[in-house]
């Protein structure tokens, strides 16, 4: 996870550079002697370069951390997706669903309506309704809410297909 403190420090380091540049320009325009003297020995440029270099190093480090964090999250999502697919397959196998019923069951789980499923599967709504009824009958559940609860219970309790 990226560090808010480091990102804030980088922001203020960059802001410091802008302020130093503005301060130098205003002081030079007003003819302030010590600002001109520091300008002659390049103090301002060194301050600006060190601040910017520090900010760049910190930001680069934070970008690397964010990429690692993103990779970790993508890995977790991939494992969760695989586990859910395995769970679905185990239930579908247990219940003896046909390939068409498996497709319709997945669409049910996604929350599609009968009309949407018919359009996606290029089928008639009556066919989808018959497949949905067959899914409920084979699974032993009386409706969509109970059917979905089987998966949610396993996902939240870490249970297994009985």
PDB file of C-alpha atoms in Angstrom:
ATOM      1  CA  UNK A   1       0.000   0.000   0.000  1.00  0.00           C
ATOM      2  CA  UNK A   2       1.404   3.421  -0.888  1.00  0.00           C
ATOM      3  CA  UNK A   3       2.505   5.707   1.931  1.00  0.00           C
ATOM      4  CA  UNK A   4       0.436   8.864   2.319  1.00  0.00           C
ATOM      5  CA  UNK A   5       3.279  10.449   4.299  1.00  0.00           C
ATOM      6  CA  UNK A   6       5.791   9.905   1.504  1.00  0.00           C
ATOM      7  CA  UNK A   7       3.403  11.122  -1.166  1.00  0.00           C
ATOM      8  CA  UNK A   8       2.636  14.208   0.940  1.00  0.00           C
ATOM      9  CA  UNK A   9       6.365  14.817   1.428  1.00  0.00           C
ATOM     10  CA  UNK A  10       6.901  14.596  -2.346  1.00  0.00           C
ATOM     11  CA  UNK A  11       4.108  17.088  -2.921  1.00  0.00           C
ATOM     12  CA  UNK A  12       5.614  19.543  -0.451  1.00  0.00           C
ATOM     13  CA  UNK A  13       9.117  19.039  -1.871  1.00  0.00           C
ATOM     14  CA  UNK A  14       7.770  19.982  -5.302  1.00  0.00           C
ATOM     15  CA  UNK A  15       5.875  22.917  -3.793  1.00  0.00           C
ATOM     16  CA  UNK A  16       9.096  24.001  -2.052  1.00  0.00           C
ATOM     17  CA  UNK A  17      10.864  24.045  -5.441  1.00  0.00           C
ATOM     18  CA  UNK A  18       8.189  26.233  -6.945  1.00  0.00           C
ATOM     19  CA  UNK A  19       8.351  28.604  -3.955  1.00  0.00           C
ATOM     20  CA  UNK A  20      12.158  28.818  -4.122  1.00  0.00           C
ATOM     21  CA  UNK A  21      11.994  29.652  -7.817  1.00  0.00           C
ATOM     22  CA  UNK A  22       9.342  32.302  -7.189  1.00  0.00           C
ATOM     23  CA  UNK A  23      11.237  33.706  -4.179  1.00  0.00           C
ATOM     24  CA  UNK A  24      14.434  33.909  -6.218  1.00  0.00           C
ATOM     25  CA  UNK A  25      12.717  35.674  -9.122  1.00  0.00           C
ATOM     26  CA  UNK A  26      10.956  38.186  -6.868  1.00  0.00           C
ATOM     27  CA  UNK A  27      14.133  38.852  -4.844  1.00  0.00           C
ATOM     28  CA  UNK A  28      16.175  39.286  -7.999  1.00  0.00           C
ATOM     29  CA  UNK A  29      13.604  41.693  -9.467  1.00  0.00           C
ATOM     30  CA  UNK A  30      13.654  43.719  -6.241  1.00  0.00           C
ATOM     31  CA  UNK A  31      17.447  43.810  -6.274  1.00  0.00           C
ATOM     32  CA  UNK A  32      18.008  42.005  -2.960  1.00  0.00           C
ATOM     33  CA  UNK A  33      21.807  41.621  -2.768  1.00  0.00           C
ATOM     34  CA  UNK A  34      22.120  38.328  -0.910  1.00  0.00           C
ATOM     35  CA  UNK A  35      19.721  36.649  -3.354  1.00  0.00           C
ATOM     36  CA  UNK A  36      21.930  37.756  -6.237  1.00  0.00           C
ATOM     37  CA  UNK A  37      25.008  36.487  -4.381  1.00  0.00           C
ATOM     38  CA  UNK A  38      23.413  33.077  -3.803  1.00  0.00           C
ATOM     39  CA  UNK A  39      22.413  33.058  -7.447  1.00  0.00           C
ATOM     40  CA  UNK A  40      26.033  33.555  -8.456  1.00  0.00           C
ATOM     41  CA  UNK A  41      27.122  30.411  -6.569  1.00  0.00           C
ATOM     42  CA  UNK A  42      24.059  28.451  -7.781  1.00  0.00           C
ATOM     43  CA  UNK A  43      22.577  27.806  -4.306  1.00  0.00           C
ATOM     44  CA  UNK A  44      19.031  28.118  -5.660  1.00  0.00           C
ATOM     45  CA  UNK A  45      19.584  25.616  -8.429  1.00  0.00           C
ATOM     46  CA  UNK A  46      21.175  23.117  -6.027  1.00  0.00           C
ATOM     47  CA  UNK A  47      18.242  23.456  -3.585  1.00  0.00           C
ATOM     48  CA  UNK A  48      15.739  22.964  -6.375  1.00  0.00           C
ATOM     49  CA  UNK A  49      17.579  19.989  -7.889  1.00  0.00           C
ATOM     50  CA  UNK A  50      17.999  18.228  -4.522  1.00  0.00           C
ATOM     51  CA  UNK A  51      14.337  18.724  -3.654  1.00  0.00           C
ATOM     52  CA  UNK A  52      13.139  17.526  -7.047  1.00  0.00           C
ATOM     53  CA  UNK A  53      15.521  14.563  -7.021  1.00  0.00           C
ATOM     54  CA  UNK A  54      14.260  13.543  -3.580  1.00  0.00           C
ATOM     55  CA  UNK A  55      10.650  13.881  -4.692  1.00  0.00           C
ATOM     56  CA  UNK A  56      11.330  11.811  -7.829  1.00  0.00           C
ATOM     57  CA  UNK A  57      13.002   9.043  -5.803  1.00  0.00           C
ATOM     58  CA  UNK A  58      10.127   8.905  -3.342  1.00  0.00           C
ATOM     59  CA  UNK A  59       7.481   8.957  -6.075  1.00  0.00           C
ATOM     60  CA  UNK A  60       9.309   6.245  -8.020  1.00  0.00           C
ATOM     61  CA  UNK A  61       9.428   4.072  -4.917  1.00  0.00           C
ATOM     62  CA  UNK A  62       5.714   4.632  -4.283  1.00  0.00           C
ATOM     63  CA  UNK A  63       4.875   3.724  -7.900  1.00  0.00           C
ATOM     64  CA  UNK A  64       6.785   0.451  -7.458  1.00  0.00           C
ATOM     65  CA  UNK A  65       4.888  -0.242  -4.229  1.00  0.00           C
ATOM     66  CA  UNK A  66       1.566   0.474  -5.958  1.00  0.00           C
ATOM     67  CA  UNK A  67       2.463  -1.886  -8.802  1.00  0.00           C
ATOM     68  CA  UNK A  68       3.336  -4.656  -6.337  1.00  0.00           C
ATOM     69  CA  UNK A  69       0.099  -3.991  -4.454  1.00  0.00           C
ATOM     70  CA  UNK A  70      -1.887  -4.077  -7.714  1.00  0.00           C
ATOM     71  CA  UNK A  71      -0.213  -7.349  -8.675  1.00  0.00           C
ATOM     72  CA  UNK A  72      -1.108  -8.831  -5.284  1.00  0.00           C
ATOM     73  CA  UNK A  73      -4.731  -7.738  -5.675  1.00  0.00           C
ATOM     74  CA  UNK A  74      -4.915  -9.127  -9.208  1.00  0.00           C
ATOM     75  CA  UNK A  75      -3.526 -12.432  -7.950  1.00  0.00           C
ATOM     76  CA  UNK A  76      -6.117 -12.557  -5.152  1.00  0.00           C
ATOM     77  CA  UNK A  77      -8.956 -11.785  -7.571  1.00  0.00           C
ATOM     78  CA  UNK A  78      -7.706 -14.482  -9.931  1.00  0.00           C
ATOM     79  CA  UNK A  79      -7.560 -17.061  -7.128  1.00  0.00           C
ATOM     80  CA  UNK A  80     -11.023 -16.050  -5.887  1.00  0.00           C
ATOM     81  CA  UNK A  81     -12.419 -16.284  -9.405  1.00  0.00           C
ATOM     82  CA  UNK A  82     -10.916 -19.733  -9.868  1.00  0.00           C
ATOM     83  CA  UNK A  83     -12.245 -20.869  -6.487  1.00  0.00           C
ATOM     84  CA  UNK A  84     -15.729 -19.584  -7.341  1.00  0.00           C
ATOM     85  CA  UNK A  85     -15.637 -21.305 -10.728  1.00  0.00           C
ATOM     86  CA  UNK A  86     -14.580 -24.545  -8.992  1.00  0.00           C
ATOM     87  CA  UNK A  87     -17.455 -24.128  -6.523  1.00  0.00           C
ATOM     88  CA  UNK A  88     -19.955 -23.586  -9.359  1.00  0.00           C
ATOM     89  CA  UNK A  89     -18.646 -26.582 -11.276  1.00  0.00           C
ATOM     90  CA  UNK A  90     -18.887 -28.818  -8.200  1.00  0.00           C
ATOM     91  CA  UNK A  91     -22.502 -27.806  -7.574  1.00  0.00           C
ATOM     92  CA  UNK A  92     -23.439 -28.110 -11.243  1.00  0.00           C
ATOM     93  CA  UNK A  93     -21.865 -31.564 -11.377  1.00  0.00           C
ATOM     94  CA  UNK A  94     -23.635 -32.619  -8.160  1.00  0.00           C
ATOM     95  CA  UNK A  95     -26.970 -31.461  -9.486  1.00  0.00           C
ATOM     96  CA  UNK A  96     -26.432 -32.988 -12.919  1.00  0.00           C
ATOM     97  CA  UNK A  97     -26.946 -29.802 -14.919  1.00  0.00           C
ATOM     98  CA  UNK A  98     -26.711 -29.953 -18.702  1.00  0.00           C
ATOM     99  CA  UNK A  99     -24.393 -27.520 -20.492  1.00  0.00           C
ATOM    100  CA  UNK A 100     -27.363 -25.268 -21.307  1.00  0.00           C
ATOM    101  CA  UNK A 101     -28.522 -25.328 -17.683  1.00  0.00           C
ATOM    102  CA  UNK A 102     -25.000 -24.456 -16.550  1.00  0.00           C
ATOM    103  CA  UNK A 103     -25.007 -21.428 -18.845  1.00  0.00           C
ATOM    104  CA  UNK A 104     -28.428 -20.321 -17.637  1.00  0.00           C
ATOM    105  CA  UNK A 105     -27.432 -20.886 -13.993  1.00  0.00           C
ATOM    106  CA  UNK A 106     -24.370 -18.664 -14.466  1.00  0.00           C
ATOM    107  CA  UNK A 107     -26.585 -15.961 -15.961  1.00  0.00           C
ATOM    108  CA  UNK A 108     -29.001 -16.359 -13.014  1.00  0.00           C
ATOM    109  CA  UNK A 109     -26.114 -15.867 -10.606  1.00  0.00           C
ATOM    110  CA  UNK A 110     -25.081 -12.753 -12.508  1.00  0.00           C
ATOM    111  CA  UNK A 111     -28.584 -11.389 -11.993  1.00  0.00           C
ATOM    112  CA  UNK A 112     -29.860 -11.490 -15.562  1.00  0.00           C
ATOM    113  CA  UNK A 113     -33.587 -11.433 -16.205  1.00  0.00           C
ATOM    114  CA  UNK A 114     -35.326 -14.090 -18.286  1.00  0.00           C
ATOM    115  CA  UNK A 115     -35.492 -11.698 -21.240  1.00  0.00           C
ATOM    116  CA  UNK A 116     -31.789 -10.871 -20.946  1.00  0.00           C
ATOM    117  CA  UNK A 117     -30.872 -14.556 -20.746  1.00  0.00           C
ATOM    118  CA  UNK A 118     -32.990 -15.296 -23.812  1.00  0.00           C
ATOM    119  CA  UNK A 119     -31.242 -12.542 -25.752  1.00  0.00           C
ATOM    120  CA  UNK A 120     -27.759 -13.586 -24.623  1.00  0.00           C
ATOM    121  CA  UNK A 121     -28.392 -17.261 -25.383  1.00  0.00           C
ATOM    122  CA  UNK A 122     -30.340 -16.509 -28.572  1.00  0.00           C
ATOM    123  CA  UNK A 123     -33.257 -18.537 -27.248  1.00  0.00           C
ATOM    124  CA  UNK A 124     -36.941 -18.047 -26.554  1.00  0.00           C
ATOM    125  CA  UNK A 125     -38.051 -16.871 -23.127  1.00  0.00           C
ATOM    126  CA  UNK A 126     -40.129 -20.038 -22.740  1.00  0.00           C
ATOM    127  CA  UNK A 127     -36.992 -22.146 -23.197  1.00  0.00           C
ATOM    128  CA  UNK A 128     -35.152 -20.104 -20.559  1.00  0.00           C
ATOM    129  CA  UNK A 129     -38.086 -20.436 -18.146  1.00  0.00           C
ATOM    130  CA  UNK A 130     -38.131 -24.222 -18.666  1.00  0.00           C
ATOM    131  CA  UNK A 131     -34.362 -24.411 -18.076  1.00  0.00           C
ATOM    132  CA  UNK A 132     -34.663 -22.200 -14.985  1.00  0.00           C
ATOM    133  CA  UNK A 133     -37.416 -24.446 -13.569  1.00  0.00           C
ATOM    134  CA  UNK A 134     -35.251 -27.486 -14.277  1.00  0.00           C
ATOM    135  CA  UNK A 135     -32.342 -25.807 -12.450  1.00  0.00           C
ATOM    136  CA  UNK A 136     -34.506 -25.165  -9.396  1.00  0.00           C
ATOM    137  CA  UNK A 137     -35.931 -28.698  -9.450  1.00  0.00           C
ATOM    138  CA  UNK A 138     -32.513 -30.392  -9.796  1.00  0.00           C
ATOM    139  CA  UNK A 139     -30.885 -28.175  -7.179  1.00  0.00           C
ATOM    140  CA  UNK A 140     -33.746 -28.598  -4.717  1.00  0.00           C
ATOM    141  CA  UNK A 141     -34.367 -24.871  -4.356  1.00  0.00           C
ATOM    142  CA  UNK A 142     -37.673 -23.178  -4.996  1.00  0.00           C
ATOM    143  CA  UNK A 143     -36.420 -19.921  -6.451  1.00  0.00           C
ATOM    144  CA  UNK A 144     -33.593 -17.618  -7.331  1.00  0.00           C
ATOM    145  CA  UNK A 145     -33.000 -16.353  -3.790  1.00  0.00           C
ATOM    146  CA  UNK A 146     -32.610 -19.854  -2.338  1.00  0.00           C
ATOM    147  CA  UNK A 147     -30.504 -20.950  -5.311  1.00  0.00           C
ATOM    148  CA  UNK A 148     -28.097 -18.038  -4.813  1.00  0.00           C
ATOM    149  CA  UNK A 149     -27.957 -18.642  -1.068  1.00  0.00           C
ATOM    150  CA  UNK A 150     -26.251 -21.997  -1.660  1.00  0.00           C
ATOM    151  CA  UNK A 151     -23.263 -20.234  -3.211  1.00  0.00           C
ATOM    152  CA  UNK A 152     -23.220 -17.337  -0.795  1.00  0.00           C
ATOM    153  CA  UNK A 153     -23.179 -19.677   2.202  1.00  0.00           C
ATOM    154  CA  UNK A 154     -20.171 -21.520   0.837  1.00  0.00           C
ATOM    155  CA  UNK A 155     -18.365 -18.300   0.007  1.00  0.00           C
ATOM    156  CA  UNK A 156     -18.926 -16.704   3.409  1.00  0.00           C
ATOM    157  CA  UNK A 157     -18.621 -19.797   5.623  1.00  0.00           C
ATOM    158  CA  UNK A 158     -15.890 -21.513   3.692  1.00  0.00           C
ATOM    159  CA  UNK A 159     -18.115 -24.561   3.481  1.00  0.00           C
ATOM    160  CA  UNK A 160     -17.981 -27.222   0.820  1.00  0.00           C
ATOM    161  CA  UNK A 161     -20.442 -28.792  -1.550  1.00  0.00           C
ATOM    162  CA  UNK A 162     -22.432 -31.307   0.480  1.00  0.00           C
TER     163      UNK A 162
END
